[in-house]
Tab-separated table of C-alpha atoms in Angstrom:
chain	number	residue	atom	x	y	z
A	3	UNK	CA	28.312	0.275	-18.947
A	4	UNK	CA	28.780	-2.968	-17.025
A	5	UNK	CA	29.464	-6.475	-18.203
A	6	UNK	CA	27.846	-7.496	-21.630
A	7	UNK	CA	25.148	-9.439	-21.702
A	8	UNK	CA	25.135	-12.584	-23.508
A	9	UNK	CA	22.475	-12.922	-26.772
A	10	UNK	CA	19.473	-14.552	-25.333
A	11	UNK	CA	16.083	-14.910	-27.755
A	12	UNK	CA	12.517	-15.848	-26.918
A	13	UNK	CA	10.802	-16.654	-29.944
A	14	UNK	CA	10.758	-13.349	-32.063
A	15	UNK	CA	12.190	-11.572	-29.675
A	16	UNK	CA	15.813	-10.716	-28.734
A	17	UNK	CA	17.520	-9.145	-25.719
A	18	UNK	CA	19.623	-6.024	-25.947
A	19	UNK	CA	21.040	-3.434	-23.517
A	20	UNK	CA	20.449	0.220	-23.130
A	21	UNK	CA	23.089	1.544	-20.398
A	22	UNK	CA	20.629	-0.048	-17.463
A	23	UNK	CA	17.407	-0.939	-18.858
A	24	UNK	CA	16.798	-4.178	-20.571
A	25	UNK	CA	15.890	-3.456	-24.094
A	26	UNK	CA	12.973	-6.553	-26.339
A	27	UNK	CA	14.100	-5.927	-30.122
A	28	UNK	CA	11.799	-8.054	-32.747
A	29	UNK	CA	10.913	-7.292	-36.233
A	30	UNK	CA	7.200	-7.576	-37.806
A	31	UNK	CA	6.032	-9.110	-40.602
A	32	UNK	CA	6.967	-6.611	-42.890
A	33	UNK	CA	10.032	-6.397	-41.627
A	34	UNK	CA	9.970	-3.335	-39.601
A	35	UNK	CA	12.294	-3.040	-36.394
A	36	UNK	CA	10.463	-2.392	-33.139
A	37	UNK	CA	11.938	-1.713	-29.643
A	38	UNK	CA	10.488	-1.914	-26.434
A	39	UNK	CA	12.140	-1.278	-22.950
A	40	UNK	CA	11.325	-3.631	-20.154
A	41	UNK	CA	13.009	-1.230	-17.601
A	42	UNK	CA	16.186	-1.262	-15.411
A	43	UNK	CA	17.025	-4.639	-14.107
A	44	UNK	CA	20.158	-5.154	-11.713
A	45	UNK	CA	21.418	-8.535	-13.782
A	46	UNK	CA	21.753	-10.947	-16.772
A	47	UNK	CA	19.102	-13.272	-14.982
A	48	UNK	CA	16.750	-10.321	-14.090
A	49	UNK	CA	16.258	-9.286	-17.545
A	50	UNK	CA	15.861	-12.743	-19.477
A	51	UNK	CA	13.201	-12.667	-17.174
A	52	UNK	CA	11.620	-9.857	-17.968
A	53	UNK	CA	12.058	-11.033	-21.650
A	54	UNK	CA	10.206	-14.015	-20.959
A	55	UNK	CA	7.100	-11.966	-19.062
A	56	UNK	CA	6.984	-9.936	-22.244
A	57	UNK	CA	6.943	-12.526	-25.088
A	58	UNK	CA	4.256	-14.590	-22.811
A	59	UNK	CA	2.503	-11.095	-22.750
A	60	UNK	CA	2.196	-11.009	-26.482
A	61	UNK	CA	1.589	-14.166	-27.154
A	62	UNK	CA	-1.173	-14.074	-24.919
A	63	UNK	CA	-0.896	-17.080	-22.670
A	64	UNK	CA	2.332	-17.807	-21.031
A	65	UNK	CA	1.659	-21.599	-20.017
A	66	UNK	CA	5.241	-22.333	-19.341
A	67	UNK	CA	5.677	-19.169	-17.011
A	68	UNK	CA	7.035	-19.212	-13.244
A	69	UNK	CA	6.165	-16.832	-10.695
A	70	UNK	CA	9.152	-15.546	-10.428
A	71	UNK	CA	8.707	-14.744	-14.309
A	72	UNK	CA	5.546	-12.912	-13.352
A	73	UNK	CA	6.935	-11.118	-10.587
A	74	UNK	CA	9.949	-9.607	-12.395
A	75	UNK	CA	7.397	-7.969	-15.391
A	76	UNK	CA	4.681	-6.968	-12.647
A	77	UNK	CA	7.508	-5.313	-10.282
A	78	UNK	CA	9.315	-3.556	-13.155
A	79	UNK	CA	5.048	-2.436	-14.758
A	80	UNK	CA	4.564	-0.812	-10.479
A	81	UNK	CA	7.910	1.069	-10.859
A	82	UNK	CA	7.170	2.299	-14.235
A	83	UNK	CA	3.835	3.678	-12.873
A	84	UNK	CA	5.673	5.427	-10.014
A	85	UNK	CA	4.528	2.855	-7.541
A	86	UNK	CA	6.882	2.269	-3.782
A	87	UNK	CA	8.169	-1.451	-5.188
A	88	UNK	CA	10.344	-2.007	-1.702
A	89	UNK	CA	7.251	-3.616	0.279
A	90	UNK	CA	6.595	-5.737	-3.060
A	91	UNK	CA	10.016	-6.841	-3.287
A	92	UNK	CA	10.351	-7.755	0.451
A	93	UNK	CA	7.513	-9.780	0.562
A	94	UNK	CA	8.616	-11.803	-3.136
A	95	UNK	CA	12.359	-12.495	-0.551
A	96	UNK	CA	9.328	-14.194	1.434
A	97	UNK	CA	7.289	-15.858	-0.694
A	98	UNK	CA	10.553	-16.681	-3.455
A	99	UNK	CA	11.827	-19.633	-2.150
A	100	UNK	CA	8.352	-21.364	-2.608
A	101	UNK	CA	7.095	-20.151	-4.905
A	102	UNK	CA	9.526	-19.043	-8.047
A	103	UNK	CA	10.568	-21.742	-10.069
A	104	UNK	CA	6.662	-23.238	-9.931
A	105	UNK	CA	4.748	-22.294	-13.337
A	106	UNK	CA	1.595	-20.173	-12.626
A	107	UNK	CA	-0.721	-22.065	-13.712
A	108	UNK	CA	0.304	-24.719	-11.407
A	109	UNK	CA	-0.202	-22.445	-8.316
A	110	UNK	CA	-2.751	-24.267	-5.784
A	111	UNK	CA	-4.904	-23.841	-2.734
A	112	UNK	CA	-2.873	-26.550	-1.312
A	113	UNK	CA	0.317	-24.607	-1.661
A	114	UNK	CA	-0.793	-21.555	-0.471
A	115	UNK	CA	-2.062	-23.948	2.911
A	116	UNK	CA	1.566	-25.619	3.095
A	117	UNK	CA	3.421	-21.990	2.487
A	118	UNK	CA	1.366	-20.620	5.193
A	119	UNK	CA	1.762	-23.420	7.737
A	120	UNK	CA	5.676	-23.627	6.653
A	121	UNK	CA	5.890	-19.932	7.111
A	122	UNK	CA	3.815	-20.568	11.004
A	123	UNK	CA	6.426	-22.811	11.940
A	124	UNK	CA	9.330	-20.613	11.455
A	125	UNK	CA	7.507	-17.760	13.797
A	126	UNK	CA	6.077	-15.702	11.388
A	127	UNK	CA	2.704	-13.863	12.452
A	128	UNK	CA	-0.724	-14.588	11.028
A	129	UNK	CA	-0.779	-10.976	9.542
A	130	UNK	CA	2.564	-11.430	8.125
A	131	UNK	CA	1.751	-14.816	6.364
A	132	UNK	CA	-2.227	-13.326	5.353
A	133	UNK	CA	-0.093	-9.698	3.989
A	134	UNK	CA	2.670	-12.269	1.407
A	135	UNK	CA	0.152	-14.144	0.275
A	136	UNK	CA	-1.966	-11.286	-0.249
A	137	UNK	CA	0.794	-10.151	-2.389
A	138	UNK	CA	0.562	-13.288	-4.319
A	139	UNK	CA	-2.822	-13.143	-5.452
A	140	UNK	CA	-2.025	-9.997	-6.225
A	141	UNK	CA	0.573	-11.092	-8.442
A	142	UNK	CA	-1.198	-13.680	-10.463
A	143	UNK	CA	-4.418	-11.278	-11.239
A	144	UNK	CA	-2.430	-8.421	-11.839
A	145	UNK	CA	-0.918	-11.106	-15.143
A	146	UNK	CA	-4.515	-12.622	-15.565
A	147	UNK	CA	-5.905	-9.367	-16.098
A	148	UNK	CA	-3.193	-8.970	-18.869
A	149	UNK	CA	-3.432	-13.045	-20.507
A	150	UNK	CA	-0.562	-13.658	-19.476
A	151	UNK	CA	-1.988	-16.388	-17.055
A	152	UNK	CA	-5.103	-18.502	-18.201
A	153	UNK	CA	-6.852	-19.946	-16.506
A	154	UNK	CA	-6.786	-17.944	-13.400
A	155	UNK	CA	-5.258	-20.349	-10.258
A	156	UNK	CA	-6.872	-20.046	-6.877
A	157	UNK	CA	-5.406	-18.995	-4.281
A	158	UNK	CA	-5.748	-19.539	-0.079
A	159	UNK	CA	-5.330	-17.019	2.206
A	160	UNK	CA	-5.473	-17.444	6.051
A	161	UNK	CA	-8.058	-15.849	7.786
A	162	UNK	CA	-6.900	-11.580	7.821
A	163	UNK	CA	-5.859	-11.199	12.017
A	164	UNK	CA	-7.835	-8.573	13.769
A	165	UNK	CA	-6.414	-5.192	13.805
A	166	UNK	CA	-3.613	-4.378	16.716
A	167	UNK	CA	-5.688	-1.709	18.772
A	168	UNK	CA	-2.777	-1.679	21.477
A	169	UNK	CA	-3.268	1.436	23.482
A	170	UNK	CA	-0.575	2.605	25.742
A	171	UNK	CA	-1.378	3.935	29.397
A	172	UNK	CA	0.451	7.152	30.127
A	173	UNK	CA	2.910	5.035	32.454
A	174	UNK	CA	4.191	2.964	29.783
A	175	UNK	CA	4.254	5.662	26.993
A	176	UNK	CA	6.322	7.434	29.972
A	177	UNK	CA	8.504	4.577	30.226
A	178	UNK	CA	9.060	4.488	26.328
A	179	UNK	CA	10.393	8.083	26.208
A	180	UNK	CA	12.520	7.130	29.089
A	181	UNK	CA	13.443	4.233	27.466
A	182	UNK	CA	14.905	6.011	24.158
A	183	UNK	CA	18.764	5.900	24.708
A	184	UNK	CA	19.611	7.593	21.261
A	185	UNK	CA	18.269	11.508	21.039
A	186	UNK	CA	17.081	10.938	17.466
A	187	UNK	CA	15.007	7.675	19.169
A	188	UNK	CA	13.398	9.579	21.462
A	189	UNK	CA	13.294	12.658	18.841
A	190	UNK	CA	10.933	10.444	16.476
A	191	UNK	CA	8.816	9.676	19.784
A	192	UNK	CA	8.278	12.807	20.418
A	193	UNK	CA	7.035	13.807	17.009
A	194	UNK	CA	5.128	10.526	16.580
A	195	UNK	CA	3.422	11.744	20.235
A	196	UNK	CA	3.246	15.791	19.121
A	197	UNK	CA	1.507	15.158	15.195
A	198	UNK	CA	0.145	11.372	15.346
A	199	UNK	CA	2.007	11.096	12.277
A	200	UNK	CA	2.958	7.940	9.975
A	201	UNK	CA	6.656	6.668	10.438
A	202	UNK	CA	6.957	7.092	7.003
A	203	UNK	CA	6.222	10.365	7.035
A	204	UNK	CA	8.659	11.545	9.969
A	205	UNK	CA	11.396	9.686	8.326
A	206	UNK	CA	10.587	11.973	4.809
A	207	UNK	CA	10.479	15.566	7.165
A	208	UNK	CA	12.710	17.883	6.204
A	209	UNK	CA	13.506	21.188	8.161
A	210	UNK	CA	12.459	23.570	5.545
A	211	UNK	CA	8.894	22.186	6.607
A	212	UNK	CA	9.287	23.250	10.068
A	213	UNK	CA	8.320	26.987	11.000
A	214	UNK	CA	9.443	27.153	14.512
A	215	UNK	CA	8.364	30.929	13.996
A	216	UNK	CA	5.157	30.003	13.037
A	217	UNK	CA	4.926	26.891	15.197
A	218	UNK	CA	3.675	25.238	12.462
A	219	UNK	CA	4.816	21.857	10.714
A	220	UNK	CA	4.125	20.957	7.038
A	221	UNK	CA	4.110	16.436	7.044
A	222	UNK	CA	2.532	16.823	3.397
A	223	UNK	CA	5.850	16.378	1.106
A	224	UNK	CA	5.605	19.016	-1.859
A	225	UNK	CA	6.326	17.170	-4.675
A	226	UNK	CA	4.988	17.574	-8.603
A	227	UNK	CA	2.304	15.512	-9.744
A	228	UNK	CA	3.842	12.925	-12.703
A	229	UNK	CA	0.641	12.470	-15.027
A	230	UNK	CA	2.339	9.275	-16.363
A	231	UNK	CA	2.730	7.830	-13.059
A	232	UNK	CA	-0.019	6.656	-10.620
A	233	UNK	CA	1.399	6.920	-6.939
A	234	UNK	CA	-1.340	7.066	-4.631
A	235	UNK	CA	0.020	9.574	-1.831
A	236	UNK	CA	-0.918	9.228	1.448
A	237	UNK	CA	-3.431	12.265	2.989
A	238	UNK	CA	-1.368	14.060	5.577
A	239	UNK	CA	-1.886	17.240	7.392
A	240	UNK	CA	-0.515	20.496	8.741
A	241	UNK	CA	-0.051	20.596	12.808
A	242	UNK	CA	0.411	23.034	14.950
A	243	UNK	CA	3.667	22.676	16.840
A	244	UNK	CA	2.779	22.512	20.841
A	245	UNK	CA	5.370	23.519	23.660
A	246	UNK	CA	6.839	20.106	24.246
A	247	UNK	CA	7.560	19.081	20.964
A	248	UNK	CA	8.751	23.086	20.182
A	249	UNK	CA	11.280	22.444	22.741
A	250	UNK	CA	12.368	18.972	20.937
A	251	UNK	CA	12.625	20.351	17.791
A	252	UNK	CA	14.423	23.625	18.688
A	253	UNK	CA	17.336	21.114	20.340
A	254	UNK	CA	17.200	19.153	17.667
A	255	UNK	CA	17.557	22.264	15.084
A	256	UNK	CA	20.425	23.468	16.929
A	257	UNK	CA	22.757	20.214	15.929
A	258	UNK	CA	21.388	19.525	12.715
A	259	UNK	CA	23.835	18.158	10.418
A	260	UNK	CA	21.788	16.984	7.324
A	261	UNK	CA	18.269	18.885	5.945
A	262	UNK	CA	16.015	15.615	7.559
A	263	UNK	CA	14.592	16.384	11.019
A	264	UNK	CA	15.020	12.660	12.047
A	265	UNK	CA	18.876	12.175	11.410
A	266	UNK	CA	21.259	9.797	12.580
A	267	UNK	CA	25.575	9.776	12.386
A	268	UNK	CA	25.592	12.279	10.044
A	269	UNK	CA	22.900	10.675	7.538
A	270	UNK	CA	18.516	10.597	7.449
A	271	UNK	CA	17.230	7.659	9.130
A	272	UNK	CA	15.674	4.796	6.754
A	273	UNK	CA	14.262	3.448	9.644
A	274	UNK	CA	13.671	3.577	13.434
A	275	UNK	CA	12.841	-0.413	14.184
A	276	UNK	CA	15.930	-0.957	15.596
A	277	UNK	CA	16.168	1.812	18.147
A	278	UNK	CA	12.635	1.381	18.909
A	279	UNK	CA	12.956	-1.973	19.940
A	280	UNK	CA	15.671	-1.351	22.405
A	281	UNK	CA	13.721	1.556	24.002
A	282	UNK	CA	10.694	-0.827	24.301
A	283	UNK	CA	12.483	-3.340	26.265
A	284	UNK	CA	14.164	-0.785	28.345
A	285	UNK	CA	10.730	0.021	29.554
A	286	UNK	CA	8.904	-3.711	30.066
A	287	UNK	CA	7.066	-3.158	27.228
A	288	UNK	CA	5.349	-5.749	24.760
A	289	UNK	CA	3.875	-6.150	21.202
A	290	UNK	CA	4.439	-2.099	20.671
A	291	UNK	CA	5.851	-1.141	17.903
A	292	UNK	CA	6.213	2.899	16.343
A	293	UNK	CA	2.227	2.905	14.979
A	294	UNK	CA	1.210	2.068	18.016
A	295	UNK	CA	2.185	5.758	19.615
A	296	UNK	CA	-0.023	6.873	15.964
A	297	UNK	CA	-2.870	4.630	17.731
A	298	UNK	CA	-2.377	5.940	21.317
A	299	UNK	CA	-2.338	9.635	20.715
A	300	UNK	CA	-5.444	9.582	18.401
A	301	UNK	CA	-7.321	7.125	20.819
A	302	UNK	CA	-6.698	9.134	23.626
A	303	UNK	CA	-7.964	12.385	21.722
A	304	UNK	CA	-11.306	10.760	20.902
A	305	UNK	CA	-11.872	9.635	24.504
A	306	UNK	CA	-10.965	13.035	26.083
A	307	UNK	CA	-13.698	13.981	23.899
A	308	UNK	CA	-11.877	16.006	20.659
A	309	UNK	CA	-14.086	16.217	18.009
A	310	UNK	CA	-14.074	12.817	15.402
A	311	UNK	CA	-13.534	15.219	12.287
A	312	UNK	CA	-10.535	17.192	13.800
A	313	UNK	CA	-9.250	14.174	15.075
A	314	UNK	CA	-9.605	13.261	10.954
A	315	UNK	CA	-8.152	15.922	9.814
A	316	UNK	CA	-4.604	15.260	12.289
A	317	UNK	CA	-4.423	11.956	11.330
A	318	UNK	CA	-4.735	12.875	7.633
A	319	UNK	CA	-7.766	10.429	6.727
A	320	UNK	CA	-9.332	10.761	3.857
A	321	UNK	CA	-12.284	10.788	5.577
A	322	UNK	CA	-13.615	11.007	8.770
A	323	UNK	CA	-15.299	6.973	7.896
A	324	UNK	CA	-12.383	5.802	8.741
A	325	UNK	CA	-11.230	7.882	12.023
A	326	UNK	CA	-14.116	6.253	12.977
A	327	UNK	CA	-14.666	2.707	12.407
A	328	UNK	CA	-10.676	2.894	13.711
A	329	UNK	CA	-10.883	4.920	17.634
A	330	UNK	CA	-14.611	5.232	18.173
A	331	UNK	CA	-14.618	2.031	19.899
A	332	UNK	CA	-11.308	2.582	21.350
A	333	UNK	CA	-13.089	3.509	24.542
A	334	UNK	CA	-14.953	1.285	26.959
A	335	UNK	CA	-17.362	3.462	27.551
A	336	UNK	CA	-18.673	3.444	24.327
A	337	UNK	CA	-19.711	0.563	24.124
A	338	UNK	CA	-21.025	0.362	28.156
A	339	UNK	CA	-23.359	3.629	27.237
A	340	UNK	CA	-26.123	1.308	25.012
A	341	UNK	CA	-25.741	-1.720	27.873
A	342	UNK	CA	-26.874	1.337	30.475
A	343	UNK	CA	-29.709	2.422	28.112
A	344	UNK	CA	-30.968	-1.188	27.942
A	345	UNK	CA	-30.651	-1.340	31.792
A	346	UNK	CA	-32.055	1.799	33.037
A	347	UNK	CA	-35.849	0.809	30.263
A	348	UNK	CA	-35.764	-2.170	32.743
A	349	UNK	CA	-35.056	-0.468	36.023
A	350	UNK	CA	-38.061	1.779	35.144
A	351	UNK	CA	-40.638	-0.838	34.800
């Protein structure tokens, strides 16, 4: 049951406990007793919080309300809807310090510009200080949309950075592999190389997905739809296992401790940075990171010449729209063959 929480009230409305979830209790004017949960929250602080989002909810305008406020009532509404909160709470780690004891409605342009240029300084990238402030904005419609913040502030975002489009030669994606100290490193390599999957989705594999027999490999997770929740799932497709990453797998299979393909000491891997970053500087190599083997495999299929929808279909697009505004340029030549057209109308004159 935990430590008791101490009475706390905001306006009508009283805090209680319910095992983990924080609990508004307030009466109407005839006297009837409503209830309403504001959802699991890890402390005291956490759920006055939430307390406070809610009553400025109801009252309509919360003029008194801090972003941190805000961010505790729109992170607890995303989980409630199903939604992946981890990216949402790592960037709030980011953008806390700034930005959580100021009242919404004081939010500026100005301190967007001195966040950014604050966050610059201390090495961050352009994308990373464009993607947390994104997050902000997102924060402070996501209450004006629901009064709880009027007027709306503005908001100042840096320019967004152009896409990486890194692609590896066959040399340096050599290099990687040989880079990869740790088998379940150079395990997730190969797979990355072998179904030009997500990360994400080679950290959820399991092995009842794998038919070695078949030689095929499920990366779509079979889970229930939740018609109260709203996760957005990410497309992803059905490969056909080739012979070098049959081989992989079939090693890997044979000392498999847990039922996740990628696996490390005993336990699934959350994540592969770590690892990956040693095998890149093993090998010489720069500003790669795990997506960029995603980017390399697919880029490489549309120059050799595979068709754009199959190369769609293996990436697990939505559609084939975006395959292509992504690695139909990837190629030089692509963008030499109209300069040649051009040229060859004035050699003929």
């Amino acid at each position: 049951m935990g430590k008791q929480w101490r009475p706390y009230r905001v306006g009508a409305y009283s805090l209680q406990r319910l095992g983990s979830q924080a609990v508004a209790v307030w009466r109407d004017e005839q006297g009837k007793r409503h209830r309403y949960r504001l959802g699991a929250c890890s402390d005291e602080s956490e759920a006055r919080s939430a307390l406070v989002a809610f009553s400025a909810a109801r009252q309509g305008v919360g003029p008194r309300l801090t972003c941190a406020d805000l961010f505790v009532a729109y992170a607890t509404d995303r989980e409630k809807d199903g939604k992946l909160i981890a990216n949402i709470r790592h960037h709030w780690k980011a953008l806390g310090p700034m930005f959580a004891a100021v009242e919404v409605a004081k939010v500026t342009e100005d301190l967007c510009r001195l966040y950014a240029a604050d966050r610059l300084h201390q090495g961050r990238s352009q994308g990373t200080v464009w993607t947390e402030l994104l997050q902000l904005r997102t924060l402070i419609n996501w209450g004006a949309d629901r009064n709880m913040v009027s007027p709306r502030p503005k908001t100042w975002m840096p320019q967004k950075p152009q896409p990486k489009n890194r692609v590896l030669t066959v040399d340096e994606l050599q290099a990687l592999l040989s880079g990869c100290a740790s088998p379940h490193v150079l395990l997730f390599c190969e797979l990355a190389i072998g179904t030009g999957a997500r990360a994400g989705a080679l950290y959820e594999l399991t092995w009842d997905r794998v038919d070695l027999d078949r030689g095929e490999l499920r990366l779509i997770r079979p889970e229930p739809a939740n018609p109260l929740q709203k996760r957005a799932r990410k497309h992803r497709a059905t490969i056909k296992i080739t012979g070098r990453l049959r081989e992989a797998l079939v090693e890997a299979k044979r000392g498999a401790v847990t039922d996740h393909v990628l696996e490390h000491n005993g336990a699934p891997i959350a994540s592969i940075k770590t690892g990956f970053r040693a095998a890149c500087q093993r090998a010489g190599l720069a500003g790669v990171t795990p997506h960029t083997i995603r980017h390399t495999v697919a880029s490489w299929a549309v120059m050799d010449g595979t068709d754009i929808e199959r190369v769609s279909r293996w990436l697990g697009h939505k559609d084939v729209a975006t395959t292509r505004s992504i690695y139909v340029h990837t190629d030089a030549g692509y963008v030499e063959a109209p300069a040649r057209a051009v040229e060859l109308r004035l050699v003929k004159r």
